[in-house]
Every structure is written in structure tokens, then in C-alpha cells.
Coordinates of C-alpha atoms and ligand atoms in Angstrom, one line a residue:
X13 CA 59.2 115.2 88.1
X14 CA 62.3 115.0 90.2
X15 CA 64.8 117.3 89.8
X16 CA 68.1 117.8 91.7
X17 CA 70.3 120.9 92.6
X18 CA 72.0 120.5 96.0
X19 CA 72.5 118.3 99.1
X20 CA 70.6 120.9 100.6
X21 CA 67.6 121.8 98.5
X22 CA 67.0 118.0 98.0
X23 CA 66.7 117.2 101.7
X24 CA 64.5 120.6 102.4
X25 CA 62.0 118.6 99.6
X26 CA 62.4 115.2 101.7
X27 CA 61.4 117.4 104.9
X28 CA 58.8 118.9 103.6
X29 CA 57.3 115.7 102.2
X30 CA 57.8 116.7 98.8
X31 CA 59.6 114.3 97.5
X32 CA 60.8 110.9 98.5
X33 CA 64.3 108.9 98.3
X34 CA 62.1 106.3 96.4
X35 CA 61.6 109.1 93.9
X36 CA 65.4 110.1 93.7
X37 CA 66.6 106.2 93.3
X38 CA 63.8 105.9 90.7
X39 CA 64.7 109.1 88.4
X40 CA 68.9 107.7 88.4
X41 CA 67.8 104.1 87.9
X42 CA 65.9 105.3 85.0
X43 CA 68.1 107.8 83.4
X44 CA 71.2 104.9 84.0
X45 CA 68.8 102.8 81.6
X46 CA 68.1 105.1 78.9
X47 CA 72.1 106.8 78.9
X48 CA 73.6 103.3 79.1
X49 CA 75.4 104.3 75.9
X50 CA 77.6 106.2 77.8
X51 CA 79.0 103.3 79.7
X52 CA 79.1 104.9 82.9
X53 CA 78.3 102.3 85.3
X54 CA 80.1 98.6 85.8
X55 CA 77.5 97.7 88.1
X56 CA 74.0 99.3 89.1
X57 CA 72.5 98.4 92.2
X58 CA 68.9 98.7 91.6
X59 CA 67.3 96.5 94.0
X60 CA 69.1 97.3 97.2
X61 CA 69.0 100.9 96.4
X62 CA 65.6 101.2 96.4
X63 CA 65.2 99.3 99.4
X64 CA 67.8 101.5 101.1
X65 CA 65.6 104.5 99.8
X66 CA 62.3 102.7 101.1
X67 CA 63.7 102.4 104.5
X68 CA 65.2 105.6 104.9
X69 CA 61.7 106.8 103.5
X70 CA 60.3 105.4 106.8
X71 CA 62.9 105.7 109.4
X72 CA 62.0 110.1 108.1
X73 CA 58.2 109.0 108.6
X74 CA 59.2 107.7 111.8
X75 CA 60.7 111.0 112.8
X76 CA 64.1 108.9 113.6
X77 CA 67.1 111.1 113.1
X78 CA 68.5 111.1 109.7
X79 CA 72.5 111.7 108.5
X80 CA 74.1 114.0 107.0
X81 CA 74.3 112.1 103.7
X82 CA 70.3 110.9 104.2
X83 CA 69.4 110.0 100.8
X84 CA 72.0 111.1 98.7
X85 CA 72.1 108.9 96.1
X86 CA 76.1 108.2 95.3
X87 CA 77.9 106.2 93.0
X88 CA 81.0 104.9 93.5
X89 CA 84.1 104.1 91.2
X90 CA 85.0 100.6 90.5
X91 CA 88.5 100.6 93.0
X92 CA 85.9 101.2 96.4
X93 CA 85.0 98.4 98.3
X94 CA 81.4 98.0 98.9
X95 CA 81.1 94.5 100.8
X96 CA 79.3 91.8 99.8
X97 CA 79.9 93.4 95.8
X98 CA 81.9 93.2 93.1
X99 CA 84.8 95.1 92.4
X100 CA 87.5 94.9 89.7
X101 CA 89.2 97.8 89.2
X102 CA 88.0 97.3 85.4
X103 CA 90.2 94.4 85.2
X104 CA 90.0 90.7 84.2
X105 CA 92.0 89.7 86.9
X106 CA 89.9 90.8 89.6
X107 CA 86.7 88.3 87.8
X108 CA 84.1 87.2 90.1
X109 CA 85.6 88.6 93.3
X110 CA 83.5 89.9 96.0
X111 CA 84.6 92.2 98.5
X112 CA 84.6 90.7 102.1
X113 CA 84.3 94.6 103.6
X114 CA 83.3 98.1 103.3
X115 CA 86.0 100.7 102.5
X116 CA 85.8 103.3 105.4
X117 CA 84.6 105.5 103.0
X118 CA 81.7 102.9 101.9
X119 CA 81.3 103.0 105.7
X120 CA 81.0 106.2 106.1
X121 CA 78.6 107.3 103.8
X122 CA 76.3 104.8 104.9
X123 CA 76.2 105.7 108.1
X124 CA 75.6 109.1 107.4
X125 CA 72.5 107.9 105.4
X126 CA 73.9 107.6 101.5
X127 CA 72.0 105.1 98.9
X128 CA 75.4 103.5 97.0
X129 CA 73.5 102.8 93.4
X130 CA 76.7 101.6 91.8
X131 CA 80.1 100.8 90.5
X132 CA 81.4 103.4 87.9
X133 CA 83.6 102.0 85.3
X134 CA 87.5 103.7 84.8
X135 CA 90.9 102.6 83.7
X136 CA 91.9 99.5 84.6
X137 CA 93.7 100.1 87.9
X138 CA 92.6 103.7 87.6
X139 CA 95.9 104.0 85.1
X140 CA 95.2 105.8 82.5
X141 CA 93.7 109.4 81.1
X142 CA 90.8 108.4 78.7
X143 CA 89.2 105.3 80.1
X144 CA 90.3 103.6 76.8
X145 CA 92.2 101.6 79.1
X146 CA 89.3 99.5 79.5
X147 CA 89.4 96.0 78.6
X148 CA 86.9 94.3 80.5
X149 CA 84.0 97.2 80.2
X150 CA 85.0 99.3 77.5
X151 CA 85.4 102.8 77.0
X152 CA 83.5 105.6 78.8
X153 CA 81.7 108.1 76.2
X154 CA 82.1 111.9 76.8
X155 CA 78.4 112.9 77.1
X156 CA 79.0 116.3 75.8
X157 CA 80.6 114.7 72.8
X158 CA 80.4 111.0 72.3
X159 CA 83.6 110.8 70.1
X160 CA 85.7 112.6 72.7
X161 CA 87.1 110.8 76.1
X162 CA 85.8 111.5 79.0
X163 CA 89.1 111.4 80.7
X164 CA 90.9 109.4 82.9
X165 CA 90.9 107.6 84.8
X166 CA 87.7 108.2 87.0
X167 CA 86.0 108.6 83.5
X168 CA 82.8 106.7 84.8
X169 CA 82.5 109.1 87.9
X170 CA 82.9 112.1 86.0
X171 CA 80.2 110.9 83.5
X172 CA 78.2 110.2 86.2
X173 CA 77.9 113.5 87.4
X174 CA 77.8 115.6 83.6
X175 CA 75.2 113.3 82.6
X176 CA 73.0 113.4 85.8
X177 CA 73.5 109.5 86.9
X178 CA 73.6 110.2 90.5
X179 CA 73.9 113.3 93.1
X180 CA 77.8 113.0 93.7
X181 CA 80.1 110.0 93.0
X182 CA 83.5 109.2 94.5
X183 CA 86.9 108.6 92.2
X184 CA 90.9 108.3 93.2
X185 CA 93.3 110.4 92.2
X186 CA 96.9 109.4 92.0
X187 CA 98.2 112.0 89.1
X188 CA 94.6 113.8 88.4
X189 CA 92.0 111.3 87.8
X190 CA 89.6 113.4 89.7
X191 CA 90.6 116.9 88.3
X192 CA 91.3 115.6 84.5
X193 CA 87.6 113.5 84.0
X194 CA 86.1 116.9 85.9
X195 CA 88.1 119.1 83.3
X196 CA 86.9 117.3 80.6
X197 CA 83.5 116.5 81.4
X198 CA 82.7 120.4 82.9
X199 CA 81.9 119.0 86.7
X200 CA 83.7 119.8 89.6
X201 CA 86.4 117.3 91.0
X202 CA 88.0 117.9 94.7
X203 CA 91.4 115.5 95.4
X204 CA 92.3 116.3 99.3
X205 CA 95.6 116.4 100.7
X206 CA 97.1 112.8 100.8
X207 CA 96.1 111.6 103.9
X208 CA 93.0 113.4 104.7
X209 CA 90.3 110.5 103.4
X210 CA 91.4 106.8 104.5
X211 CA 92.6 104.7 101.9
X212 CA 91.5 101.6 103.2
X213 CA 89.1 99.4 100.7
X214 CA 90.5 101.5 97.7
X215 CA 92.3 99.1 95.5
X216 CA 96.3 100.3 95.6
X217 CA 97.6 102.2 92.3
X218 CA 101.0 104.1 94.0
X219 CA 100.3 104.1 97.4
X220 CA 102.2 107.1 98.6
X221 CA 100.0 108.9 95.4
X222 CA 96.8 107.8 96.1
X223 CA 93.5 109.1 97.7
X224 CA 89.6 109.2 97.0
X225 CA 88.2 112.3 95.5
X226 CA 84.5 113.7 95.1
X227 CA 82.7 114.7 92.0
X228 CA 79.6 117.0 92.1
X229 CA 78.0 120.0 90.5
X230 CA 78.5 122.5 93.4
X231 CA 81.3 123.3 96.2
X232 CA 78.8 122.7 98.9
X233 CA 77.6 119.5 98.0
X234 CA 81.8 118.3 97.7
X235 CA 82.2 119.9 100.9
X236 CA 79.0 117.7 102.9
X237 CA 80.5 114.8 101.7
X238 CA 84.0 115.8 102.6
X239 CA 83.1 116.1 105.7
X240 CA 82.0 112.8 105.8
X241 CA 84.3 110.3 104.8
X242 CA 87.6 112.6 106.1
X243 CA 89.5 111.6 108.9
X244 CA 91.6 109.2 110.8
X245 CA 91.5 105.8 110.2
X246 CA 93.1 102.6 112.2
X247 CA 92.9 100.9 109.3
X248 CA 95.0 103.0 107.0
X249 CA 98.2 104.2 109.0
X250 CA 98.7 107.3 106.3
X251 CA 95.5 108.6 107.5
X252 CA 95.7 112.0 109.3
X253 CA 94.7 112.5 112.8
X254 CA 94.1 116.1 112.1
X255 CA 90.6 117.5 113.5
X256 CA 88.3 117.1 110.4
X257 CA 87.0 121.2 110.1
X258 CA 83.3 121.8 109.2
X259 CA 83.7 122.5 105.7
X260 CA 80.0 123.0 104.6
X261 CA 79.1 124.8 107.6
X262 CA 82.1 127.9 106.7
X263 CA 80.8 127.5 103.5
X264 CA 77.2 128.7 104.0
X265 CA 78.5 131.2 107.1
X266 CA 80.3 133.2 104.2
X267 CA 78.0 132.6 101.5
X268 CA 76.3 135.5 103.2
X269 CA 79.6 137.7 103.3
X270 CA 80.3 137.1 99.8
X271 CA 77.3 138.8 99.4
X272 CA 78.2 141.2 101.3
X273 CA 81.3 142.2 101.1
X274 CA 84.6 140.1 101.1
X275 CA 85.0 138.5 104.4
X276 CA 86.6 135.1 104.2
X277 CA 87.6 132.6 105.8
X278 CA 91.3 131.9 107.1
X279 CA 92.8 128.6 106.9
X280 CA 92.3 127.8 110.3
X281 CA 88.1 128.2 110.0
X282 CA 88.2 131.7 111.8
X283 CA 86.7 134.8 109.8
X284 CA 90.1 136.7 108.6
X285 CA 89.4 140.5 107.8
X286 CA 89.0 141.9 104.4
X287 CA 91.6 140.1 102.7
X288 CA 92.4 139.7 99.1
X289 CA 93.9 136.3 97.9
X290 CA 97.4 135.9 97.3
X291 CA 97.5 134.1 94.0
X292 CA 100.3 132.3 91.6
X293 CA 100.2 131.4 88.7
X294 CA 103.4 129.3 87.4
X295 CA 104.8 130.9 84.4
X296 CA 106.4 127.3 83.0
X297 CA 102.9 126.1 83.4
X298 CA 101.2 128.8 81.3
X299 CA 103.9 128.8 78.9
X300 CA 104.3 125.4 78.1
X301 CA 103.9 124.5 74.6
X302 CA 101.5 121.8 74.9
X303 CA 99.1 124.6 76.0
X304 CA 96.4 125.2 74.3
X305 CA 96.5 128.9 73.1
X306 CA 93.2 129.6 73.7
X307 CA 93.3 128.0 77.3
X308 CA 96.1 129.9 78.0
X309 CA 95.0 133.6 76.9
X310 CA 91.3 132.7 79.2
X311 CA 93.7 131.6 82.1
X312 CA 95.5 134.9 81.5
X313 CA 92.5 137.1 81.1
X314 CA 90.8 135.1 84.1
X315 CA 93.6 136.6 85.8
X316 CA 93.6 139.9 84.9
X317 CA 90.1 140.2 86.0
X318 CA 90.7 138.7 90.0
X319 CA 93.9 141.6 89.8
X320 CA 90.7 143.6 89.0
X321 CA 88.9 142.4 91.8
X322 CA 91.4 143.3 94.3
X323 CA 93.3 139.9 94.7
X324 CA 97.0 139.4 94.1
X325 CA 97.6 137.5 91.3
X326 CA 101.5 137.1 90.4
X327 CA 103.0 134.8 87.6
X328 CA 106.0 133.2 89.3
X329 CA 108.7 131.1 87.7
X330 CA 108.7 127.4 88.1
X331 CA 111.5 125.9 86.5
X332 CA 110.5 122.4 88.2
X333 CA 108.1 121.6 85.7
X334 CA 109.8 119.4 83.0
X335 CA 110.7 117.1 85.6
X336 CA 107.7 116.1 87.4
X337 CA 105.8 114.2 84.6
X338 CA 109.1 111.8 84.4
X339 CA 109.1 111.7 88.4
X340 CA 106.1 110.9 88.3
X341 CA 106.1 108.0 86.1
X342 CA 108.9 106.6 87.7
X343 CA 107.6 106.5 91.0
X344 CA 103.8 105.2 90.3
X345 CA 105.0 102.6 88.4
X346 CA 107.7 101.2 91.3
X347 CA 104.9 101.6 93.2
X348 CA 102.5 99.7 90.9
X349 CA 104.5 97.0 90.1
X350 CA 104.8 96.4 94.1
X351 CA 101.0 96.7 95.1
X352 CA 99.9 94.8 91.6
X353 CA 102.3 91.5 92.7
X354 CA 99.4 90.2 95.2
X355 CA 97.0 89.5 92.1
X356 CA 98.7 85.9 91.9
X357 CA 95.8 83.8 91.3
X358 CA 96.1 82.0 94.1
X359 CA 93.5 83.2 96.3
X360 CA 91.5 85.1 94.5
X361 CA 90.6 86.2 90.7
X362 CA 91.3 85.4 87.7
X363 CA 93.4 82.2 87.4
X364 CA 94.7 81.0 84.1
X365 CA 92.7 77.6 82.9
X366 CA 95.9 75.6 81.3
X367 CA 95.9 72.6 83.6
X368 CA 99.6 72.6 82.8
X369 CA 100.4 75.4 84.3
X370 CA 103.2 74.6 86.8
X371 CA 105.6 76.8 89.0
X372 CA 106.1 79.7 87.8
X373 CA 104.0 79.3 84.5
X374 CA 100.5 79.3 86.5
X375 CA 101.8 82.7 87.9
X376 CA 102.8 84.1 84.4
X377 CA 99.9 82.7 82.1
X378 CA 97.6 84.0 85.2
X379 CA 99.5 87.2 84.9
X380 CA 99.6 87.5 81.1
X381 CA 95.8 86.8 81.0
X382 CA 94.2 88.8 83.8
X383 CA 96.5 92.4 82.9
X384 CA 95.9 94.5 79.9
X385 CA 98.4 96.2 77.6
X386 CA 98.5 99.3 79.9
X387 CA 98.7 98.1 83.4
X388 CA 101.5 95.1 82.0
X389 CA 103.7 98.6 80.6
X390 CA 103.3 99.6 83.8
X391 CA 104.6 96.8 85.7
X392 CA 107.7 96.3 83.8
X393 CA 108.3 99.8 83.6
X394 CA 108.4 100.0 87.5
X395 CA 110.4 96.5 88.0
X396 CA 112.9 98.0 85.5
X397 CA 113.3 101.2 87.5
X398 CA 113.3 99.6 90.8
X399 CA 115.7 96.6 89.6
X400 CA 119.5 96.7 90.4
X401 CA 121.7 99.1 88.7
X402 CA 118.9 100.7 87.7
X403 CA 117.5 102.1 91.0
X404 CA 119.7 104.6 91.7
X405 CA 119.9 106.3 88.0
X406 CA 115.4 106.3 87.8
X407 CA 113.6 105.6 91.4
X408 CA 116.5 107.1 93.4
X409 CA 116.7 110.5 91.1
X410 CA 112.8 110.5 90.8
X411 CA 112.4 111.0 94.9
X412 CA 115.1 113.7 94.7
X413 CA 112.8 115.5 92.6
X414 CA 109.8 114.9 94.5
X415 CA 111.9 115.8 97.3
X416 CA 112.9 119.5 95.9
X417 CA 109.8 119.7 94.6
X418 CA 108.3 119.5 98.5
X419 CA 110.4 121.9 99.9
X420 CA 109.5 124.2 97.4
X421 CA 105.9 124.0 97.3
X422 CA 106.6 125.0 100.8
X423 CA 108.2 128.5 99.8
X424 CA 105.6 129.1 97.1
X425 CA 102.7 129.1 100.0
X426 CA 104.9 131.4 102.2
X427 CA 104.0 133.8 100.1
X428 CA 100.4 132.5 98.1
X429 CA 97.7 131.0 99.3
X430 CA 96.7 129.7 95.6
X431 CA 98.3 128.3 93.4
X432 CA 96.6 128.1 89.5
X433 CA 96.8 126.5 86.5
X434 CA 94.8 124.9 83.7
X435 CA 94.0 121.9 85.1
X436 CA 95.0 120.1 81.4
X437 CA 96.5 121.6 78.0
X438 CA 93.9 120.6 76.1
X439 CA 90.2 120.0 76.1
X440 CA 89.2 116.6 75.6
X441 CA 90.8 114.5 72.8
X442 CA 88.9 112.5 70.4
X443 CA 89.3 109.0 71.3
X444 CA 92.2 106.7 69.5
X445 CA 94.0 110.3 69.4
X446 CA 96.3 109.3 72.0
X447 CA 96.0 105.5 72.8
X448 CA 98.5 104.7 70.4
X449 CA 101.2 106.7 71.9
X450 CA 101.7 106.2 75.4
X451 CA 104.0 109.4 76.4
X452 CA 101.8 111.6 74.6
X453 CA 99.0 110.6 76.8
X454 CA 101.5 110.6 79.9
X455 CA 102.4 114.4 79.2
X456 CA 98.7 115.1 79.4
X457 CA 99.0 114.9 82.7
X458 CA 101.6 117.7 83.1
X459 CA 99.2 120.0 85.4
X460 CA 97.2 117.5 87.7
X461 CA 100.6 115.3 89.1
X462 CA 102.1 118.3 90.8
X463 CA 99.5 117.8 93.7
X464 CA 99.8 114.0 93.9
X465 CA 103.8 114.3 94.1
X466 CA 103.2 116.9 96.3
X467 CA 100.2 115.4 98.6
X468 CA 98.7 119.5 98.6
X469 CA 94.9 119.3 97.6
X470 CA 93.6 120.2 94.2
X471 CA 90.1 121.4 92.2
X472 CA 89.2 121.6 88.9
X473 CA 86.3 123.8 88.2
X474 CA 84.4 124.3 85.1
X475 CA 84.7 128.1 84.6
X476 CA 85.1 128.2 80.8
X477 CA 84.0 127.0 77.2
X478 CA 86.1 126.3 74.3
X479 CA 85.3 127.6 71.1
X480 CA 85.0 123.9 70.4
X481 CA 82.1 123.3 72.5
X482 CA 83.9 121.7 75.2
X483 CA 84.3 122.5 78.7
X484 CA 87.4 123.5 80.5
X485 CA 88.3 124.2 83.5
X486 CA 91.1 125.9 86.4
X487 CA 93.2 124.1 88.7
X488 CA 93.6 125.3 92.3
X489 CA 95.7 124.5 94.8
X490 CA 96.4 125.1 98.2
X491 CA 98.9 124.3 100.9
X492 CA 98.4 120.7 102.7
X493 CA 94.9 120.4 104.6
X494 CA 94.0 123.8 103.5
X495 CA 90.8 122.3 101.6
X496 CA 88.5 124.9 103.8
X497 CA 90.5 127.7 102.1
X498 CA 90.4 126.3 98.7
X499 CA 86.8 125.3 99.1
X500 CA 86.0 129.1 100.0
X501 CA 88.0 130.1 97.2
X502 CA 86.4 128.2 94.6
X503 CA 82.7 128.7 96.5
X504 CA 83.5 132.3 95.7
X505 CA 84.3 131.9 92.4
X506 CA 81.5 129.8 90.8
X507 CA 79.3 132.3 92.3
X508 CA 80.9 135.2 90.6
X509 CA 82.1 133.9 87.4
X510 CA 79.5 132.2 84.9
X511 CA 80.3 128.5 84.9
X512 CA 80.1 125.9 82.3
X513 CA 76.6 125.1 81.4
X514 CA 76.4 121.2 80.6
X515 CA 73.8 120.5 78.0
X516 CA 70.6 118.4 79.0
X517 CA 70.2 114.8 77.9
Ligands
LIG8 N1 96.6 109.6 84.2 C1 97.4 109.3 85.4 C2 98.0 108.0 85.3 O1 97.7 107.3 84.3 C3 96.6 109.5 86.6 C4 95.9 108.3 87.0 C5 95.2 108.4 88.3 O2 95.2 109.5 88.9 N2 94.7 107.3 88.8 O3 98.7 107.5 86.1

């Protein structure tokens, strides 16, 4: 029976003979048949993933050499463009379109020797927090409890990963959709430092927001895959030219001084001498009333016990908080209603079947039609705040803040290399609990939008269980293009601290 743990162990069993990819493909396809409740998947791949498997199978036979990604079975949130496939962005307007190429992360992978088994359904346009935002697919179930959310809006990835569907699966994060579904759905969920993966072939939410994030069930296995799809891009012009460090490799190098004693690594990739971490916590963040108390006395006890271990851990104030939820909001939205405008009708998608349909009805019933409730708020919200006389009192004041909120993020990692917070206030909701009340699910996404506003990298990881049964986990946070340092940081943790178990289904 095939079982998987790591990146690592799994392609040790391929080596050795065994197991085989065909094995792998054949233990998701099967398990995507019998969880299809969940809803995880848009689209599964069956056929060409097990011919991928087959050949990679033989090319191994062959003694060829493999990738770093050889056989890793990956699934892939419906915003990626996998040529030649679907993809919608779980939306109505995007029917029956094909994409004409890969998205350099599609590339990537495949070169490296990944089997893509599918799309993984989300919000429509990845806006949302609960995947009810899902009018073409439907909602994603929370496999740990059906009648909760999953989260939003990579609910399908996250899913994906808690319910054993594939090895890792790729999301995009614009305010947390990596870090919120991972909170909820007690996986891990990495969003790099805008900039550090390529953009290009991931359908536009807010542009200056956006990037692809990883979901898996260990550091190392979010760190191999990292590796693989980071780094400059012609195609996207926000990609970073910055040297792409070998983030699994200082992994397993201090793996052994964890062990040993407390050597880490320095953001640069060198070994740094015994150092303890310099940690904040932001006092607004732990005090906010929307937390949860019992999230906030584990956060609190969490850090009494790295003060304990020799790290520092200070709460510092952080009187920027009420403002970035609003900023936020304001600026996705003007962004949104920008990148959303090519969905026309004209060339591609849905287009609206009343032969009457003149100028500019056939771009208004094709509008009206193709766009849920959600994504239409969202487009009039951002016309209105980018629309005259209105510009300077919303999208002008919104970059100010995101503007201060820069320059201090600077100060705070003078001084910390981590910053931490819950990653949400609450553990997952129940589903219809929110989707009736737009800013109350907005606010839900107090923690994870910092990073996004910010473009600093992020983690959630599942260190703790509610007395509800559900997971929860801790945000951390380091400077821009620190991921090495935050990947050591949480590589150390979830070896020392007991994580989340998710229950077998
Ligand atoms: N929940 C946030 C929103 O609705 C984040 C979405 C995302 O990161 N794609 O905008």
C-alpha cells in the first residue's frame, strides 16, 4: 500500500525500486474518487497523469537523469495555466477556455519531473475566505469538519493537502489565501516575498498583491519546490533577479545542528553562531478583539516557552493595524476592477446568448452573466474608489498607508528577525456564518494582508488544536527574500513542538 511522507523518502522508495510513480498516481486518483465529496478538485487529470508517471517510470529504468520534482504528484489551483487545459478561476466567464501556454511555474515543475493531476477549485478569482464564493463548482468541504469552510480562497489546495489528494499543491495569495486555507485546514502554507515566483500564467486578482504559494505537510517538501519554480522571469517584469538560495539543501545541513545544538542559518545561507531568534509579536494583533481568547492565551504561552528556550520574544506596539484591512480592500479592488475589464467576451469566454445584444449591452449582459455576486462587489467597489473625486479620498489615502506601513516593516526587522501572529482570529467558521455579511468576512483577514501589502514572505503552520477540534495555526514572517531564514525557523519549530495531527480518512 502506498503511503507518502516526504519529497525525500518517496523518491529513496522510487530508487530503490520499491515503489513506482504509477503507484503514487494510482493511490491520488483513487482517493480523489472516493473523497469527491469534499469538492477539492475542478478538474482531475487521470489519463495524462498516469502516462506522465509511466514514462518517468521508464526514463528511472533507463537510468536517465531524473529532476528534482521526479514524480511528485502536484495539484494545482484553478488560476495556473497548464496549456492545452482548462482554467477558470471558478468562474462562468472563463467557460470552455483553454489555456494556449504553461505558466512558468507549470513549466517549471515539469521540467523538474512533476506529474500535474489537476485543477483545484477556490473562490472565484481567488476573492474570497471560505470558497463559498463558488458559483460555478461549489463550495469546498473542510475535511476535518464538513460543515466548516475550508478557507479561502485556495480552499481546494488546502483540501488537497489535509485530505491526502496529492503530495504538494500550489495556490495564490493576495491577502492570505495560502496561510488562511492552511490555518484552517492544519497544513502548512508558504506565500514568498512578492516577486520571488513569476506571476506569469496566474490569472490577475491585484497585481501588485499577488503571488503563487505552496501547500504541503512538511518545511522540506515546501522548500524543494520553492526552489523550483523561484526566480526571474522575462515574462513577468516584477519577477526578482535575485540568486534563487538552496533552500532544501540549508534545511537538511541544519537539521543535523538542531539536533545538536542551535546553529542556524543566517539570512544570507551562511552558518551564523549560536544565536537566539529575535522575535515580535504585535501587541494590536494579540489584542484585538476579534481574537479568539483561546488562540490568544496559546499564542501567548507559545511565547513564553521560545523566551524559555533562549530566544527573544518581545510584544511590540503596532498601532497600524486598524488600517490595513480598509487599505487593503481599497487597493485589491482598484486593482481588480482593472485586471477583470479584459473578460469582455469578445475573444474569449463566456459571451452572453441575447442576439440583441448591441454596443454596450453585449458587454454588460456578458458581464452580468459570466461574474458572481462577489467578484461584481468587487468591481464596483474598485471603479468607485478609483473614479474621480473619489480617488484621492480612498485609492490615494490607501497607498499612504501601505506606504507607512513599508517603511515601518523596515524598522520592525532592524531589530527582529520574526515577526508572529495568529495567522486568523478564529478557527474555521461554519459555512453560511459569514457569507451573508461581507465585512465580517473581510475582517477575517486582519492577520494574513499585512504580508501582501507589505510584499515580506509569510507561513502558517499547524502548531495547535482548539478545544473545538479544529486546527490552528502561527503566522511568521520575515523581512523580504528572507524565506531561507523563515524556512529554518519554522523547520525548527515543527520538529520541536507537537504539531497538529490531521485525522485519517
Ligand atoms: N480573503 C482575501 C480576499 O478575499 C484574500 C484572497 C486572496 O489572497 N486571494 O481578497
Amino acid at each position: 500500500m502506498f503511503s507518502y511522507t516526504s519529497i525525500h523518502d518517496y523518491q529513496e522508495a522510487l530508487k530503490n525500486g520499491s515503489v513506482l510513480c504509477r503507484d503514487a498516481v494510482l493511490y491520488y486518483l483513487n482517493r480523489i474518487q472516493r473523497l469527491a465529496w469534499l469538492n477539492a478538485y475542478t478538474r482531475v487529470y487521470s489519463q495524462e497523469a498516469l502516462e506522465t508517471a509511466d514514462r518517468l517510470d521508464r526514463e528511472r529504468r533507463e537510468g536517465r537523469e531524473s529532476g528534482r520534482l521526479h514524480g511528485v504528484v502536484i495539484g494545482i489551483k484553478d488560476v495556473i495555466c497548464y496549456k492545452d487545459h482548462p482554467v477558470s478561476a471558478g468562474s462562468k466567464i472563463l467557460e470552455n477556455f483553454h489555456s494556449p501556454y504553461h505558466a512558468t511555474v507549470v513549466e517549471r515543475m515539469i521540467r523538474e519531473g512533476a506529474i500535474i493531476i489537476g485543477h483545484l477549485n477556490c473562490d472565484e478569482f481567488a476573492m474570497g475566505s471560505s470558497n463559498e464564493n463558488a458559483p460555478v463548482f461549489g463550495r469546498v468541504k473542510n475535511a476535518v469538519d464538513p460543515e466548516r469552510v475550508p478557507g479561502g480562497s485556495s480552499g481546494g489546495s488546502a483540501v488537497a493537502i489535509q485530505a491526502s489528494l496529492c503530495m504538494l499543491s500550489l495556490g495564490s495569495d493576495t491577502g492570505g489565501s495560502v496561510r488562511q486555507p492552511a490555518d484552517f485546514c492544519g497544513v502548512l502554507g508558504l506565500k514568498p516575498t512578492y516577486g520571488r515566483i513569476s506571476r506569469y500564467g496566474l490569472i490577475a486578482y491585484a497585481s501588485s498583491f499577488d503571488q503563487i504559494g505552496i501547500f504541503g505537510r512538511n518545511v522540506t517538501d515546501l522548500a524543494v519546490l520553492l526552489e523550483v519554480i523561484s526566480g526571474f522571469d522575462r515574462h513577468d517584469a516584477t519577477s526578482s533577479k535575485r540568486e534563487v538560495p538552496a533552500y532544501a539543501e540549508g534545511l537538511t545541513f541544519n537539521a543535523q545542528s538542531v539536533t545538536q545544538g542551535d546553529d542556524r542559518l543566517s539570512v544570507n545561507g551562511h552558518q551564523s553562531s549560536k544565536k537566539p531568534y529575535r522575535i515580535a509579536l504585535l501587541k494590536e494583533a494579540l489584542d484585538h478583539p476579534s481574537l479568539d481568547p483561546e488562540i490568544r492565551s496559546r499564542i501567548r504561552e507559545f511565547a513564553t516557552d521560545l523566551r524559555l528556550k533562549g530566544h527573544i520574544v518581545e510584544e511590540i506596539s503596532f498601532d497600524l493595524l486598524d488600517f490595513i484591512v480598509p487599505a487593503y480592500y481599497i487597493l485589491t479592488t482598484a486593482e481588480a476592477s482593472s485586471n477583470l475589464s479584459r473578460f469582455d467576451g469578445v475573444r474569449y469566454g463566456h459571451r452572453t446568448a441575447d442576439p440583441e445584444a448591441g454596443f454596450p449591452d453585449f458587454y454588460l449582459k456578458t458581464r452580468s452573466e459570466g461574474f458572481g455576486m462577489e467578484v461584481k462587489r468587487r468591481i464596483l467597489l474598485g471603479t468607485f474608489v478609483l473614479s474621480a473625486g473619489y480617488y484621492e479620498a480612498y485609492f490615494s489615502q490607501a497607498q499612504k498607508v501601505r506606504k507607512i506601513l513599508t517603511e515601518r516593516t523596515k524598522l520592525i526587522f532592524n531589530d527582529f528577525d520574526i515577526i508572529l501572529t495568529p495567522t486568523v482570529p478564529t478557527t474555521a467558521f461554519k459555512s453560511g456564518e459569514k457569507s451573508t455579511d461581507p465585512v465580517a468576512m473581510y475582517l477575517a483577514d486582519l492577520y494574513t494582508v499585512y504580508a501582501n501589502l507589505v510584499g515580506i514572505p509569510g507561513i502558517s503552520l499547524p502548531l495547535f488544536t482548539h478545544t473545538n477540534g479544529m486546527p490552528f495555526g502561527i503566522q511568521a514572517m520575515t523581512y523580504q527574500f528572507r524565506e531561507l531564514s523563515l524556512l529554518q525557523f519554522s523547520y525548527e519549530l515543527m520538529q520541536q513542538y507537537k504539531s497538529y495531527e490531521i485525522p485519517t480518512l
